[in-house]
Short mmCIF file of N, CA and C in Angstrom, two decimals:
data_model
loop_
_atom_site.label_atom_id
_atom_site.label_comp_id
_atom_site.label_asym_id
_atom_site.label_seq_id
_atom_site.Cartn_x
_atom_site.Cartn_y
_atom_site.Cartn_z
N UNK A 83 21.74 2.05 26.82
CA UNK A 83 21.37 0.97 25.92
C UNK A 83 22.52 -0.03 25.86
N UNK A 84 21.92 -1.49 25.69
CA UNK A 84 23.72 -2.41 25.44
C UNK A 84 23.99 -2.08 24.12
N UNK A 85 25.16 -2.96 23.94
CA UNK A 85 25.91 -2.42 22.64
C UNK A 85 24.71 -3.56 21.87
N UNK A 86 25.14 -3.08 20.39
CA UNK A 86 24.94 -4.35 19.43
C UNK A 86 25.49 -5.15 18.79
N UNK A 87 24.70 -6.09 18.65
CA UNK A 87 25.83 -7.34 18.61
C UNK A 87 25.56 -8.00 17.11
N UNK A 88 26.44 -9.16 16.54
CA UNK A 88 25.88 -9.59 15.57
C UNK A 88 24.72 -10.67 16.18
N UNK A 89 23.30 -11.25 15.42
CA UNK A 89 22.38 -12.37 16.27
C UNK A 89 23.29 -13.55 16.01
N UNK A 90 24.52 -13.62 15.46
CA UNK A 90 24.87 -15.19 15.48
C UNK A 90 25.69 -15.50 17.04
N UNK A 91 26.13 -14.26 17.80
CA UNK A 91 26.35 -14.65 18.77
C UNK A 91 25.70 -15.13 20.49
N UNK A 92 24.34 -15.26 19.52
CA UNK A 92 23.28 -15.03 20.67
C UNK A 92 22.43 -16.91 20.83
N UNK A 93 22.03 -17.22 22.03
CA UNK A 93 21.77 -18.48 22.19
C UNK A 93 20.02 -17.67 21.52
N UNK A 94 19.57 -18.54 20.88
CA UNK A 94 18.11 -18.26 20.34
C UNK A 94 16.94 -18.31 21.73
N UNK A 95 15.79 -17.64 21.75
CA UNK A 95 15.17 -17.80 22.71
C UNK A 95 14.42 -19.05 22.68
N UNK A 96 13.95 -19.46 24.18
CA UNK A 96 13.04 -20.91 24.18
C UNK A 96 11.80 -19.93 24.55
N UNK A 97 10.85 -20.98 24.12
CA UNK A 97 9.31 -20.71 24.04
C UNK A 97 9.03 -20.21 25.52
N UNK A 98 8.31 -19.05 25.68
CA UNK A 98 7.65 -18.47 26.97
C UNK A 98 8.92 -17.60 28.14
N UNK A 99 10.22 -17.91 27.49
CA UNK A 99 11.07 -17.98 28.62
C UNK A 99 11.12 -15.79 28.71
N UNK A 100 11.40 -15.45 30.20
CA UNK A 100 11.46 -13.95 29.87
C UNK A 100 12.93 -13.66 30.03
N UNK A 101 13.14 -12.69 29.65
CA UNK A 101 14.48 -11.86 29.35
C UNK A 101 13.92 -10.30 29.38
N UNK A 102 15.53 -9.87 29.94
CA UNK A 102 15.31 -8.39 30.81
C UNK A 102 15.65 -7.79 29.46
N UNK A 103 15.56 -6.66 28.89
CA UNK A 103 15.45 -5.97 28.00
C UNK A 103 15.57 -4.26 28.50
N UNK A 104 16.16 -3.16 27.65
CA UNK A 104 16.29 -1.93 27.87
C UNK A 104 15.94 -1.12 26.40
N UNK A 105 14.93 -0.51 26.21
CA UNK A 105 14.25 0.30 25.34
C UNK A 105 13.79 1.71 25.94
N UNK A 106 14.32 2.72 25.56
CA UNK A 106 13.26 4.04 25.62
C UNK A 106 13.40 4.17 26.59
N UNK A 107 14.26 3.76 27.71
CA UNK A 107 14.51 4.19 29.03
C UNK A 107 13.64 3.90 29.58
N UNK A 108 13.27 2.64 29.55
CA UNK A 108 12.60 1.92 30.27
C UNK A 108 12.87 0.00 30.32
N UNK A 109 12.61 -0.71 31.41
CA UNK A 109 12.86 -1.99 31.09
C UNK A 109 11.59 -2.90 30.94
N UNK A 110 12.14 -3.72 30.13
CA UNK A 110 10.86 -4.84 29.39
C UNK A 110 11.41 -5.94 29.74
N UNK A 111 10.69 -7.39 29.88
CA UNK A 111 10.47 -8.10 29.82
C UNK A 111 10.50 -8.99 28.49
N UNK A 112 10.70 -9.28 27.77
CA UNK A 112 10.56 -9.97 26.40
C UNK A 112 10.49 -11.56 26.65
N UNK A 113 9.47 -12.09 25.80
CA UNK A 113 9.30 -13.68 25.56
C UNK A 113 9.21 -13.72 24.33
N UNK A 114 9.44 -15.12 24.22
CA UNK A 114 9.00 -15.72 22.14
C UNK A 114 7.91 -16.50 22.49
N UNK A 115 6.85 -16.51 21.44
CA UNK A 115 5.25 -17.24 21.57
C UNK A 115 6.13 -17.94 20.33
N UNK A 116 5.28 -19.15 20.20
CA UNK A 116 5.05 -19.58 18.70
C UNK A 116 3.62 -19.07 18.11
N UNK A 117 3.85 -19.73 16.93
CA UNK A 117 2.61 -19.32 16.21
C UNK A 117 1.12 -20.34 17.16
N UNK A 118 0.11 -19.73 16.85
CA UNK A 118 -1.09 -20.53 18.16
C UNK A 118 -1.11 -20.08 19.41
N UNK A 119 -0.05 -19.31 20.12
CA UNK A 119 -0.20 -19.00 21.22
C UNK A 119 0.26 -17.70 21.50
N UNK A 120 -0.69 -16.80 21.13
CA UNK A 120 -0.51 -15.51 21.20
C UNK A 120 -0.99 -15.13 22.23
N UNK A 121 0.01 -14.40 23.25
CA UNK A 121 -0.67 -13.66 24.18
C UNK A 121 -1.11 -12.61 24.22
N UNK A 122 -2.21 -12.49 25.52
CA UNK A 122 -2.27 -10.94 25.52
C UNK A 122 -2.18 -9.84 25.36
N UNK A 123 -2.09 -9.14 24.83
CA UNK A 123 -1.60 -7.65 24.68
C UNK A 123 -1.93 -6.49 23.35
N UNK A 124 -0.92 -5.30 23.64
CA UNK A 124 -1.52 -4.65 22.53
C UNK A 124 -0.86 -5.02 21.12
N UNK A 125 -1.22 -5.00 19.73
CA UNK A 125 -0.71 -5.18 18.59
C UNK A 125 -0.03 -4.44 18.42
N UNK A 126 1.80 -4.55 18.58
CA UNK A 126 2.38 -3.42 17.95
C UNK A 126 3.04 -3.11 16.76
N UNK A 127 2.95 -4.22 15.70
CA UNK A 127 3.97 -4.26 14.77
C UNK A 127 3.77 -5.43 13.97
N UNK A 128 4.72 -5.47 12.83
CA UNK A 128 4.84 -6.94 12.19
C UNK A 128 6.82 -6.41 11.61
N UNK A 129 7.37 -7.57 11.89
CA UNK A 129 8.78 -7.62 11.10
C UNK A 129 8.97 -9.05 10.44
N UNK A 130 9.42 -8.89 8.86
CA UNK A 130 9.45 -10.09 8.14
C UNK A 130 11.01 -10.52 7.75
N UNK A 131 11.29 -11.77 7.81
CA UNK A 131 12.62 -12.19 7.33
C UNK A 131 12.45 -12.19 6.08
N UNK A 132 12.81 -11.16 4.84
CA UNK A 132 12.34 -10.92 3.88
C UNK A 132 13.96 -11.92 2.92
N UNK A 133 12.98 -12.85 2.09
CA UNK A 133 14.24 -13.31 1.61
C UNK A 133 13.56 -13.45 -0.10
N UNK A 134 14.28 -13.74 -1.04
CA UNK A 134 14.42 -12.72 -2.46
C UNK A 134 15.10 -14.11 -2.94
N UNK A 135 14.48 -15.69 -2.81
CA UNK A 135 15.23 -16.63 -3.10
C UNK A 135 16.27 -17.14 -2.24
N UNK A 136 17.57 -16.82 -2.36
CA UNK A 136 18.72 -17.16 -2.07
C UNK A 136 18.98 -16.05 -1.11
N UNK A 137 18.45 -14.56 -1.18
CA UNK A 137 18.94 -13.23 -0.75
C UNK A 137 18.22 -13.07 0.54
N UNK A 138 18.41 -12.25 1.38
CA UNK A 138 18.02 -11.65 2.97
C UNK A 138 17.76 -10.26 2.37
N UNK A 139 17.18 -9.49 2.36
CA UNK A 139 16.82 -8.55 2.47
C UNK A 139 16.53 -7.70 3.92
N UNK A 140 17.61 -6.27 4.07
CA UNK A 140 17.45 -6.30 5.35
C UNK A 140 17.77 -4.55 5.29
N UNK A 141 17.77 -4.01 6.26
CA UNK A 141 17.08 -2.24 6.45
C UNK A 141 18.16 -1.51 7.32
N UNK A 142 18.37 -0.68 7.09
CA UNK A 142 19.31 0.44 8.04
C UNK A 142 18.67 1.83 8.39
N UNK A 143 18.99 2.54 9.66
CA UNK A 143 18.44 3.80 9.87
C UNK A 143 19.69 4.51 9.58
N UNK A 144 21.17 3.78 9.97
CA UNK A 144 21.95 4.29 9.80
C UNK A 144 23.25 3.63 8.61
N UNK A 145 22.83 2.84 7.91
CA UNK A 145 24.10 2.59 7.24
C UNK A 145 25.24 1.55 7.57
N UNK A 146 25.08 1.53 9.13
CA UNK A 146 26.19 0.46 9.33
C UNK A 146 25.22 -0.72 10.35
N UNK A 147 24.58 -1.22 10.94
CA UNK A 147 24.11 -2.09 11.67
C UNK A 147 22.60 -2.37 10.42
N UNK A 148 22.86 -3.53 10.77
CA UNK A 148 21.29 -3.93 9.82
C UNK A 148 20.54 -4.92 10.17
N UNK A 149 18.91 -5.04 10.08
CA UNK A 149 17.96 -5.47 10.67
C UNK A 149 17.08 -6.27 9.93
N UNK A 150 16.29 -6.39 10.14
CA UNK A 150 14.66 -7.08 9.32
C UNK A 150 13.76 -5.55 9.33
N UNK A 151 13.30 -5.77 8.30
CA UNK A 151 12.30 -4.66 8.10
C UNK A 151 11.27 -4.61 9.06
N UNK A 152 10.13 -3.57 9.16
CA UNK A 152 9.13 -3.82 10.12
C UNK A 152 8.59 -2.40 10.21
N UNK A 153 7.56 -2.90 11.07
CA UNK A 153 7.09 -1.10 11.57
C UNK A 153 5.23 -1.76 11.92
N UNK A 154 4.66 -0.32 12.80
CA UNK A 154 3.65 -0.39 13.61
C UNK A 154 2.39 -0.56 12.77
N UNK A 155 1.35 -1.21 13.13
CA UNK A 155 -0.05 -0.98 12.63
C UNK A 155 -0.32 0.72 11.69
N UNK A 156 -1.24 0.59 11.80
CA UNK A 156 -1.51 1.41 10.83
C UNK A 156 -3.53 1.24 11.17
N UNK A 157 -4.48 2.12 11.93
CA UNK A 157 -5.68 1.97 11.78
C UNK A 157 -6.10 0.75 12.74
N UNK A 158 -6.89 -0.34 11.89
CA UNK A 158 -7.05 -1.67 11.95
C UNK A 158 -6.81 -2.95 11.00
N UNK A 159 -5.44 -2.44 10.78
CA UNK A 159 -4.65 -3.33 10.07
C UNK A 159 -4.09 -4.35 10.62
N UNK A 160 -4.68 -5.95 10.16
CA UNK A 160 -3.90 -6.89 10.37
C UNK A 160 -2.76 -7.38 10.77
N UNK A 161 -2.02 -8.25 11.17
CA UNK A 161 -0.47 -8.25 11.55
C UNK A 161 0.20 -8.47 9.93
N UNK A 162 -0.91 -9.34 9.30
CA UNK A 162 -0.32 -9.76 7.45
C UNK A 162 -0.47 -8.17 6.58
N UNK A 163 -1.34 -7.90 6.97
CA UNK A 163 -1.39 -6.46 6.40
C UNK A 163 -0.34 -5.70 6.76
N UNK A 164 0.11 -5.11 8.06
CA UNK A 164 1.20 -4.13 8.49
C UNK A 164 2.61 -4.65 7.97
N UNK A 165 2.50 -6.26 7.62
CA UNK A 165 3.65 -6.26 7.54
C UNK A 165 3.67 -6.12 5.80
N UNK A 166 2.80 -6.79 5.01
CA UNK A 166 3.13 -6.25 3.69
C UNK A 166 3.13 -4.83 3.29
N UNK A 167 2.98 -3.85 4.24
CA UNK A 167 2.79 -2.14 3.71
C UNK A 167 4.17 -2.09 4.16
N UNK A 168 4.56 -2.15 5.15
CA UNK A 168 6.06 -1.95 5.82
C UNK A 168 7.05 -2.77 5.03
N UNK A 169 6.96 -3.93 4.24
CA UNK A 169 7.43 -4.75 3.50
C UNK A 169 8.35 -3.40 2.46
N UNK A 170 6.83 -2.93 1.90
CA UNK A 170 6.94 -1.94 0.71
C UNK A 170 7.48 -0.85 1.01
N UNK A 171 7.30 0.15 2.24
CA UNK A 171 7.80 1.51 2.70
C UNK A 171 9.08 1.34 3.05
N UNK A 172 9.43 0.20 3.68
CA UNK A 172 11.13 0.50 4.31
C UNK A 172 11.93 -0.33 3.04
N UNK A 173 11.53 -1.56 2.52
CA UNK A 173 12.61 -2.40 2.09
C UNK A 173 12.10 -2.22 0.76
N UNK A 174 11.19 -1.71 -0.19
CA UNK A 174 10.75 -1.50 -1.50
C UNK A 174 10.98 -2.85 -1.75
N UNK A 175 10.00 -3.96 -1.25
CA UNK A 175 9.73 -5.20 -1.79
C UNK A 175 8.15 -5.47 -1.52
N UNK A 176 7.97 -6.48 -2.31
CA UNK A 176 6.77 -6.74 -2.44
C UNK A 176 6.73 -8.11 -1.85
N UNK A 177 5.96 -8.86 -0.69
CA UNK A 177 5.60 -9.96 -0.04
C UNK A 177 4.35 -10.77 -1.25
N UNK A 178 5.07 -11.52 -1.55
CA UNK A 178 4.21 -12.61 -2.16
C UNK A 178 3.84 -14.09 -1.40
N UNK A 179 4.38 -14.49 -0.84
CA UNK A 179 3.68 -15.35 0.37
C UNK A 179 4.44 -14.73 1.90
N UNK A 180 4.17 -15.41 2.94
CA UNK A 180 4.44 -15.37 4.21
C UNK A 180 3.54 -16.18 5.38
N UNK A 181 4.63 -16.67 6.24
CA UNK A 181 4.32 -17.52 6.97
C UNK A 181 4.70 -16.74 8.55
N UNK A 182 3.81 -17.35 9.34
CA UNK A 182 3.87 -16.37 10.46
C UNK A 182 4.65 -17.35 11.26
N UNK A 183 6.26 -16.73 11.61
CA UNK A 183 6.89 -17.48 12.63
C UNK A 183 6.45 -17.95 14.27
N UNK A 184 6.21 -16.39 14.92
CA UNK A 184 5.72 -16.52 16.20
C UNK A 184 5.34 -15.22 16.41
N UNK A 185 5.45 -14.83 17.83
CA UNK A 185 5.57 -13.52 17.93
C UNK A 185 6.15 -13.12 19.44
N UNK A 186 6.50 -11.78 19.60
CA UNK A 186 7.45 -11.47 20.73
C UNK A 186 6.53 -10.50 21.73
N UNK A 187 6.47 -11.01 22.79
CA UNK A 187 5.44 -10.27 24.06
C UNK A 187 6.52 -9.68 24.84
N UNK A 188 5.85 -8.11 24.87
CA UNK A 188 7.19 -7.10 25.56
C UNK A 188 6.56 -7.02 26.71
N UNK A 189 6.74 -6.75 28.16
CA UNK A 189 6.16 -5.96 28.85
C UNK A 189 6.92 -5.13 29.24
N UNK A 190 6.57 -3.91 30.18
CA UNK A 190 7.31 -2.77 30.45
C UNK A 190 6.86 -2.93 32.20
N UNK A 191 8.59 -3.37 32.74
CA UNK A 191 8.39 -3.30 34.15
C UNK A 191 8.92 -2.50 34.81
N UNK A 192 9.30 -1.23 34.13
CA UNK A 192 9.71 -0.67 34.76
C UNK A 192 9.74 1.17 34.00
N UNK A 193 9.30 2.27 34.15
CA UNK A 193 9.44 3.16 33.40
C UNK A 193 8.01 3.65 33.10
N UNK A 194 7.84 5.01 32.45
CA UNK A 194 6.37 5.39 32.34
C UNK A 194 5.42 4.76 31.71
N UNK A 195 5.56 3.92 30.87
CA UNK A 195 4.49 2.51 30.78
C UNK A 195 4.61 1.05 31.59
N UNK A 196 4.87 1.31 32.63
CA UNK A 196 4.76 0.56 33.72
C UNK A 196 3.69 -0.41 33.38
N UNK A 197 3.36 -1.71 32.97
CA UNK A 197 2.28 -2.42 33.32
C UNK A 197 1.93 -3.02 31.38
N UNK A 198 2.61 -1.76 30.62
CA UNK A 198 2.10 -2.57 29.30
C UNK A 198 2.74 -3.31 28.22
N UNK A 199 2.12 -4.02 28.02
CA UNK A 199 2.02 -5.26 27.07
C UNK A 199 1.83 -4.90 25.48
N UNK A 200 3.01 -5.30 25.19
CA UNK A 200 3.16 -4.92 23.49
C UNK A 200 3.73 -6.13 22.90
N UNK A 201 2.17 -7.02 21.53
CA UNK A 201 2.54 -8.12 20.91
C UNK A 201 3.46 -7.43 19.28
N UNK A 202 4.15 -7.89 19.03
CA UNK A 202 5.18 -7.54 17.77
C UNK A 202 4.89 -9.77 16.78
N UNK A 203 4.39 -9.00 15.65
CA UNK A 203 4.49 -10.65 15.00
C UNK A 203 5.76 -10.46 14.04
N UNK A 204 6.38 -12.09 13.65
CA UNK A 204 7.54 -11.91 12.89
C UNK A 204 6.83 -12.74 12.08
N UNK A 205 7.44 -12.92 10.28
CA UNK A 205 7.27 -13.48 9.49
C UNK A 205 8.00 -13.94 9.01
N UNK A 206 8.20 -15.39 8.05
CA UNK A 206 9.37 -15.23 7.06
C UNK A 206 8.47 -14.97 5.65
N UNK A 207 8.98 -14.56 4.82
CA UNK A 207 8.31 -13.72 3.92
C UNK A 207 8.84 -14.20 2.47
N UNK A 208 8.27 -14.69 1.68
CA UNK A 208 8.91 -14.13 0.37
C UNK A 208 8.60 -13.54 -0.68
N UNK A 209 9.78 -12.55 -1.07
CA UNK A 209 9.48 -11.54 -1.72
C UNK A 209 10.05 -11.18 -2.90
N UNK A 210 9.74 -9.82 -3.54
CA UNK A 210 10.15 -10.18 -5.42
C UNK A 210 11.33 -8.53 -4.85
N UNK A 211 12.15 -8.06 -5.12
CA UNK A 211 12.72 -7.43 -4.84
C UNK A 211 12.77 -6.11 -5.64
N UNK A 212 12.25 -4.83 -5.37
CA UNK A 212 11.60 -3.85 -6.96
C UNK A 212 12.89 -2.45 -6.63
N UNK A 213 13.25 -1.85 -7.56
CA UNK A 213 14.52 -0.45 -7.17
C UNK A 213 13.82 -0.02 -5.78
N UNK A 214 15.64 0.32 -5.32
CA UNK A 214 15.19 1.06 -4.22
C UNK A 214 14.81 2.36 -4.71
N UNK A 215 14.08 2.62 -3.98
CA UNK A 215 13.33 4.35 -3.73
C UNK A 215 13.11 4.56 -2.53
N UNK A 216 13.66 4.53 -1.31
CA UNK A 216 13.60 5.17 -0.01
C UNK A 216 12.67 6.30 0.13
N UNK A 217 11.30 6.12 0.45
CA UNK A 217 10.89 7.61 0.32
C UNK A 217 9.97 7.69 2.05
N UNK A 218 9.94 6.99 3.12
CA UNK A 218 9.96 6.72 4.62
C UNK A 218 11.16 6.76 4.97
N UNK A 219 11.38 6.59 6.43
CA UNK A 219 12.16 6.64 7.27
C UNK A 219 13.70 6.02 7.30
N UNK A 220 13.57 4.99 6.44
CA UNK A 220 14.45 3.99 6.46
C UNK A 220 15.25 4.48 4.95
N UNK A 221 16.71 5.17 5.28
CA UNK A 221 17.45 5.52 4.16
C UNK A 221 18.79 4.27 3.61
N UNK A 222 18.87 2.82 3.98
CA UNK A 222 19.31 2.00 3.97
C UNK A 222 19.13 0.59 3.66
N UNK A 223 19.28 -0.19 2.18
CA UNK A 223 18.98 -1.24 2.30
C UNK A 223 20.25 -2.16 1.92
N UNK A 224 20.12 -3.36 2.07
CA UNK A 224 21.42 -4.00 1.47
C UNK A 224 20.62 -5.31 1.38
N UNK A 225 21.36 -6.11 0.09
CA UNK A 225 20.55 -7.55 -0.08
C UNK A 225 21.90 -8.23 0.13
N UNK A 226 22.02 -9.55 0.97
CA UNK A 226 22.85 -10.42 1.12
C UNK A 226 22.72 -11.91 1.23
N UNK A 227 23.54 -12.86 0.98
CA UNK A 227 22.71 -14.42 0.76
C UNK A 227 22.52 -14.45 2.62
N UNK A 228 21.12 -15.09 2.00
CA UNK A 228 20.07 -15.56 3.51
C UNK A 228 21.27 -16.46 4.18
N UNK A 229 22.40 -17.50 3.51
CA UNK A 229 23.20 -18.39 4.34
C UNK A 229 23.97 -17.45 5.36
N UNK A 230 24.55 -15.62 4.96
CA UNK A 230 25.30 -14.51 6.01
C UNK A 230 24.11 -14.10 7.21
N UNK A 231 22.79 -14.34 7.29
CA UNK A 231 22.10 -13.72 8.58
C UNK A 231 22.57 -13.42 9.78
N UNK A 232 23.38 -14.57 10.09
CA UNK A 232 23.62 -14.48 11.56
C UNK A 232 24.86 -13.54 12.01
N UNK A 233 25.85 -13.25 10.59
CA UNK A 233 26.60 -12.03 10.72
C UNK A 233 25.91 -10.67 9.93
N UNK A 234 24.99 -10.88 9.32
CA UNK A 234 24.51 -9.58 8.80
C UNK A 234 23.78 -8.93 9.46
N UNK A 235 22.86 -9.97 10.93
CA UNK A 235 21.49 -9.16 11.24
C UNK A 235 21.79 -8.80 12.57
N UNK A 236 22.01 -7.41 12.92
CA UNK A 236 22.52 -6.99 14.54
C UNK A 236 21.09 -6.67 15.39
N UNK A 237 21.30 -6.75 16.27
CA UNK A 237 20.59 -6.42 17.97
C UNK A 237 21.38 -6.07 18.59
N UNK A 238 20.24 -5.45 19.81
CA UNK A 238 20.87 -4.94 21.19
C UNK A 238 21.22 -6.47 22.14
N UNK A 239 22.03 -6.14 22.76
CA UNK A 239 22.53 -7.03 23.11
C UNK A 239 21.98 -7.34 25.05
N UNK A 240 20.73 -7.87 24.21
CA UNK A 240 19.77 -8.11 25.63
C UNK A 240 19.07 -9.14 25.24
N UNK A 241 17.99 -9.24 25.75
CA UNK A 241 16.63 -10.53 25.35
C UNK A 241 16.48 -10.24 24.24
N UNK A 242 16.58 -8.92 23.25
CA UNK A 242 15.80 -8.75 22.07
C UNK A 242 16.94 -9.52 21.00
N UNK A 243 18.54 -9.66 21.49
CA UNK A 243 18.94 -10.30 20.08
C UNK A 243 18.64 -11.76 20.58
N UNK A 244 18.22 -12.16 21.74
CA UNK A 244 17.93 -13.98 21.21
C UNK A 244 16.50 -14.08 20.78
N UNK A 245 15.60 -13.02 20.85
CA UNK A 245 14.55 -13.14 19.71
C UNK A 245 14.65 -13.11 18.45
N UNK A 246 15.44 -12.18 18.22
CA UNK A 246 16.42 -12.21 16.84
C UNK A 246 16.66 -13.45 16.56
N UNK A 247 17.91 -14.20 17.14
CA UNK A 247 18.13 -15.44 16.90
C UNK A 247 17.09 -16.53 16.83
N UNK A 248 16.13 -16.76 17.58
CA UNK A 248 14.88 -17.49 17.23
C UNK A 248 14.08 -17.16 16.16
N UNK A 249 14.10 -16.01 16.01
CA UNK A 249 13.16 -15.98 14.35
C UNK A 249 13.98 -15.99 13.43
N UNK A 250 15.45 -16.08 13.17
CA UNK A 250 16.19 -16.67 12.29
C UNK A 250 16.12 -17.97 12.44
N UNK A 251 16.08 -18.94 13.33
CA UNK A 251 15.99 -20.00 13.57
C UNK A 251 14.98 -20.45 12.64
N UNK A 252 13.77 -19.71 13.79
CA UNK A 252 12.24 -20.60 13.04
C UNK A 252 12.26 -20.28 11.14
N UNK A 253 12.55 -19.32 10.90
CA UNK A 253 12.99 -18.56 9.15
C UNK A 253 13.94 -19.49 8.57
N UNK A 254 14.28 -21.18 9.38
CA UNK A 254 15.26 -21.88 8.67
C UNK A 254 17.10 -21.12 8.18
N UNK A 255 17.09 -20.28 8.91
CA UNK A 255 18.43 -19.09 8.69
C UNK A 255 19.34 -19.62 9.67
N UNK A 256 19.07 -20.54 10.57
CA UNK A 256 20.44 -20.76 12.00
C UNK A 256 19.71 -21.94 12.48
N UNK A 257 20.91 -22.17 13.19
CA UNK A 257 20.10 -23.87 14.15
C UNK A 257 19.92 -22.96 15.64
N UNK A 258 18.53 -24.15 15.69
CA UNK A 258 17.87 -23.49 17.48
C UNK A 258 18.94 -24.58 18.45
N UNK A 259 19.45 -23.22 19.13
CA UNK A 259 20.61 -24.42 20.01
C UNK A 259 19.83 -24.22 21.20
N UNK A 260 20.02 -25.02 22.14
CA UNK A 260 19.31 -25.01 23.66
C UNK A 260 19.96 -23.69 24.45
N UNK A 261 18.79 -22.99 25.25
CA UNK A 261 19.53 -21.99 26.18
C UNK A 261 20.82 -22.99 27.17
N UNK A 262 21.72 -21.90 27.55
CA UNK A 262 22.51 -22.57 28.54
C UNK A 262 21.50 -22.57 29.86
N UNK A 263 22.03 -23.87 30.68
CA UNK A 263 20.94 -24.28 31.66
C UNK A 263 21.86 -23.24 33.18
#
């Protein structure tokens, strides 16, 4: 796996562009859609830039690297739906509006899902912030002002942190700088 990085050191992704990626011992492909142009594929997820006013709200598995909340469908649950249940299970907040940034098309070119296509939607979200009670997967939260994102919110240090960086972007959290040409 690459290391992780903070997303402020990452050029944000441009629309459609692919990037090589390493997950699960296997390699992906990753692009950024905007919102309207969703491609193909299977629904895997929703992750929201959960912000609390002034605050970022953001998730740990382990305590020291920290993320945007998120997690998989559930049934035939919506992308607005998965993400307000996952809102509640990992980050014990409640989504009172949300706007759908874009979304991130994985493919797998390489490894025992050879051939598939996994859509992930991002949101920016806002939310009312209720005690933690960790009672899922996620034993880690920390609230910090939305202006620290780009040093608070880590990735792997592949295509997936300049998706990172673009949905902080589009979430008004960082400026979209041009890829280097």
């Amino acid at each position: 796996m690459p290391d992780l990085i903070p997303v402020g050191r990452a050029v944000p992704a441009s629309d459609c562009e692919p990037m090589s990626s390493r997950s699960n011992h296997q390699d992906w492909l990753v692009s950024w859609h905007p919102p309207g142009e969703r491609p193909a594929g299977r629904q895997h997820g929703a992750n929201g830039v959960c912000l609390a006013g002034a605050d970022l709200v953001l998730i740990s598995d382990q305590g020291v690297h920290f993320g945007l909340p998120g997690g998989r469908p559930e049934a035939d649950e919506t992308d607005l739906e998965t993400l307000c249940r996952e809102m509640r299970e990992e980050a014990c907040v409640r989504v009172t509006e949300a706007r759908l940034l874009g979304v991130a098309r994985s493919e797998c070119i390489a490894g025992p899902e050879l051939g598939l296509v996994l859509i992930r939607s991002f949101w920016r979200a806002e939310v009312v912030v209720d005690p933690w009670e960790p009672r899922f997967e996620i034993p880690h939260r920390r609230v910090v002002p939305a202006a620290a994102a780009l040093d608070e919110v880590w990735d792997y240090a592949d295509g997936s942190v300049r998706i990172m960086a673009r949905v902080l972007a589009e979430a008004g959290l960082a400026q979209v700088r041009p890829a280097p040409a």
